[in-house]
Coordinates of C-alpha atoms in Angstrom, one line a residue:
M1462 CA -60.3 -54.7 67.2
I1463 CA -57.2 -54.2 66.3
S1464 CA -56.1 -55.6 62.5
T1465 CA -52.9 -58.2 61.9
T1466 CA -51.1 -55.6 60.1
V1467 CA -51.4 -52.2 63.4
R1468 CA -50.2 -54.7 65.9
R1469 CA -46.8 -56.3 64.3
A1470 CA -46.3 -52.0 63.0
A1471 CA -46.5 -51.4 66.7
A1472 CA -44.3 -53.8 68.1
A1473 CA -41.7 -53.2 65.1
A1474 CA -41.0 -49.4 66.3
A1475 CA -41.7 -51.2 70.2
T1476 CA -38.8 -53.3 69.6
T1477 CA -36.7 -50.8 67.3
A1478 CA -36.7 -48.1 69.8
L1479 CA -35.4 -50.2 72.6
A1480 CA -32.4 -51.4 70.7
G1481 CA -32.2 -47.7 69.9
L1482 CA -32.5 -47.4 74.3
L1483 CA -29.9 -49.9 74.8
M1484 CA -27.1 -49.2 71.5
A1485 CA -27.4 -45.4 73.2
G1486 CA -26.6 -46.7 76.6
C1487 CA -23.4 -49.4 75.7
G1488 CA -21.5 -47.1 73.6
S1489 CA -19.9 -48.0 70.5
E1490 CA -16.6 -50.4 70.8
K1491 CA -13.7 -47.1 70.0
S1492 CA -16.1 -45.2 72.8
G1493 CA -15.5 -49.0 74.6
G1494 CA -14.0 -49.6 77.3
P1495 CA -12.2 -48.5 80.8
A1496 CA -12.1 -44.3 80.8
V1497 CA -8.0 -43.5 81.5
P1498 CA -7.9 -41.6 84.2
E1499 CA -7.2 -37.3 84.0
G1500 CA -4.0 -36.8 83.0
W1501 CA -2.7 -40.1 82.1
Q1502 CA -1.8 -40.2 78.5
T1503 CA -2.5 -43.6 76.0
L1504 CA 0.5 -45.9 73.8
D1505 CA -1.0 -47.1 71.6
A1506 CA 0.9 -50.0 69.8
Q1507 CA -1.0 -51.1 67.2
Q1508 CA -3.3 -54.0 68.5
V1509 CA -3.5 -53.1 71.8
S1510 CA -3.1 -50.1 74.2
V1511 CA -2.9 -49.2 77.8
A1512 CA -2.5 -46.0 79.8
Y1513 CA 0.2 -44.2 82.2
P1514 CA 0.6 -42.1 84.5
K1515 CA 1.4 -38.9 84.9
G1516 CA 5.8 -39.0 85.3
F1517 CA 5.5 -41.8 82.7
K1518 CA 7.3 -40.5 79.7
A1519 CA 6.5 -42.8 75.8
L1520 CA 9.5 -43.5 74.4
A1521 CA 10.5 -42.4 70.3
E1522 CA 10.1 -45.0 68.5
D1523 CA 13.5 -44.7 67.2
R1524 CA 14.7 -45.3 70.8
L1525 CA 12.0 -48.7 71.5
P1526 CA 14.5 -51.0 71.5
G1527 CA 14.2 -54.5 69.8
S1528 CA 10.8 -56.1 69.6
V1529 CA 8.6 -53.4 71.7
T1530 CA 6.5 -52.2 70.1
A1531 CA 5.5 -48.5 72.5
E1532 CA 6.9 -48.4 75.8
A1533 CA 6.7 -45.4 78.4
D1534 CA 9.2 -44.8 80.6
L1535 CA 9.9 -43.8 84.4
T1536 CA 13.1 -42.2 86.3
E1537 CA 14.3 -40.3 88.0
D1538 CA 18.0 -39.3 88.3
G1539 CA 18.3 -40.2 85.2
K1540 CA 17.8 -43.9 85.8
T1541 CA 14.3 -45.0 84.4
V1542 CA 13.2 -46.3 87.7
A1543 CA 9.3 -48.2 86.1
R1544 CA 8.7 -49.2 82.7
I1545 CA 5.7 -50.1 81.2
I1546 CA 5.6 -52.1 77.4
A1547 CA 3.3 -53.2 74.7
Q1548 CA 4.5 -55.7 72.2
V1549 CA 2.5 -57.3 69.9
E1550 CA 3.4 -60.8 68.2
F1551 CA 6.3 -60.6 70.6
M1552 CA 6.3 -64.5 69.8
K1553 CA 5.1 -66.9 66.9
T1554 CA 2.2 -69.0 68.1
S1555 CA -2.1 -68.5 68.2
D1556 CA -2.3 -70.8 71.7
L1557 CA -2.9 -68.1 74.5
D1558 CA -1.4 -71.1 76.9
M1559 CA 1.7 -70.9 75.0
A1560 CA 2.1 -67.1 74.9
V1561 CA 1.6 -67.0 78.4
A1562 CA 4.4 -70.3 78.6
G1563 CA 7.0 -67.4 76.1
A1564 CA 5.9 -64.4 79.0
E1565 CA 6.6 -66.6 81.7
T1566 CA 10.5 -67.7 80.6
Q1567 CA 11.5 -64.8 80.6
Y1568 CA 11.5 -65.1 84.2
T1569 CA 12.7 -68.9 85.0
F1570 CA 16.5 -67.9 86.3
G1571 CA 16.3 -65.2 88.8
G1572 CA 12.4 -64.6 89.2
T1573 CA 10.3 -65.5 91.9
A1574 CA 6.6 -66.4 90.2
K1575 CA 3.6 -64.6 92.5
G1576 CA 0.4 -65.8 91.3
K1577 CA -1.1 -66.7 87.8
E1578 CA -4.8 -65.4 86.6
D1579 CA -7.1 -65.0 83.9
I1580 CA -8.3 -61.5 83.9
T1581 CA -11.0 -59.4 81.8
V1582 CA -9.6 -57.1 79.1
S1583 CA -11.8 -55.4 77.0
G1584 CA -11.8 -56.5 73.0
A1585 CA -10.4 -59.7 73.9
R1586 CA -11.8 -63.1 74.4
R1587 CA -9.2 -64.2 77.3
A1588 CA -6.4 -63.1 79.1
T1589 CA -4.2 -64.0 81.8
R1590 CA -2.2 -62.2 84.1
I1591 CA 1.4 -62.8 85.5
D1592 CA 3.1 -61.7 88.9
H1593 CA 6.5 -62.2 89.3
E1594 CA 9.2 -61.4 91.8
F1595 CA 13.0 -60.3 90.6
K1596 CA 16.4 -58.6 91.3
S1597 CA 16.8 -55.8 89.0
S1598 CA 20.1 -56.6 87.3
G1599 CA 21.4 -53.5 87.2
A1600 CA 22.1 -53.0 84.1
D1601 CA 21.0 -50.6 80.5
G1602 CA 20.3 -47.6 83.4
S1603 CA 17.7 -49.5 85.8
P1604 CA 17.4 -49.3 89.5
P1605 CA 20.7 -50.0 91.3
R1606 CA 21.5 -54.2 90.6
D1607 CA 19.6 -56.4 93.4
T1608 CA 16.7 -53.9 94.2
D1609 CA 14.0 -55.9 94.5
M1610 CA 11.9 -55.8 91.1
T1611 CA 8.2 -56.4 91.0
A1612 CA 6.4 -57.5 87.7
V1613 CA 3.1 -57.8 85.9
D1614 CA 2.2 -59.4 82.2
V1615 CA -0.9 -59.3 81.1
V1616 CA -0.4 -61.8 78.0
G1617 CA -3.8 -61.9 75.7
M1618 CA -4.3 -62.5 72.0
D1619 CA -5.8 -60.1 69.2
K1620 CA -8.1 -60.2 67.1
K1621 CA -6.2 -62.7 64.6
D1622 CA -4.8 -64.7 67.4
K1623 CA -1.9 -62.8 68.2
P1624 CA 0.0 -63.0 70.7
W1625 CA 0.0 -59.5 72.4
I1626 CA 1.3 -59.0 76.2
V1627 CA 1.8 -55.9 77.9
R1628 CA 4.6 -55.4 81.0
V1629 CA 5.4 -53.6 84.1
T1630 CA 7.9 -54.1 85.7
A1631 CA 9.3 -51.4 88.8
P1632 CA 11.1 -51.5 92.1
K1633 CA 8.9 -52.6 95.2
G1634 CA 6.4 -49.9 96.2
K1635 CA 7.1 -47.4 93.5
L1636 CA 3.3 -47.4 91.8
S1637 CA 0.6 -47.5 94.5
Q1638 CA -1.4 -50.3 94.2
D1639 CA -4.5 -47.8 92.7
D1640 CA -2.2 -46.8 89.8
L1641 CA -1.2 -50.2 88.9
D1642 CA -4.6 -51.4 89.2
E1643 CA -5.7 -48.2 86.6
I1644 CA -3.1 -49.2 84.1
L1645 CA -3.7 -52.8 84.4
K1646 CA -7.7 -51.6 83.3
S1647 CA -6.8 -50.1 81.0
I1648 CA -5.6 -52.7 78.5
K1649 CA -7.7 -52.9 75.9
V1650 CA -7.4 -54.8 72.3
T1651 CA -8.1 -53.1 69.3
G1652 CA -6.8 -54.5 66.7

């Protein structure tokens, strides 16, 4: 007959082995999240990161506009035709719904809302995707005035309940749906 001590030791060994197998399959938080497609680079905006496709170039820190934390642009003939920005603490709130409303106000005049939905972002408790369409102003090297543009914002909170935003803007049809999907899938909260 097997003693209680031997049974407990065997159960503990089996539990430890099972936990080790499960942890090996899950990966660490550092390596967790979606894989970045081959040839793509990653923007690191302190609390959030996002990948960008070939052809885009990250802006040097001293060239970043306003309060943008990280940015990658696609340029053609000296004009920016598509842009990916990441911004942390883009407004003062600890409420996701308020942060989403703040992001939406940027399109109140001249923009058309195309949809809003909660999505899953690696490392975030909650995040919301907002789709808009608008006309280019033609200013600051952007596409010619009245070019039909799309904007996709993903808004969430970091681990300290501070809001972040990733915004992808491009002329309609400039980014393939596959590239847009990969950009959005690559967003990861890191802080």
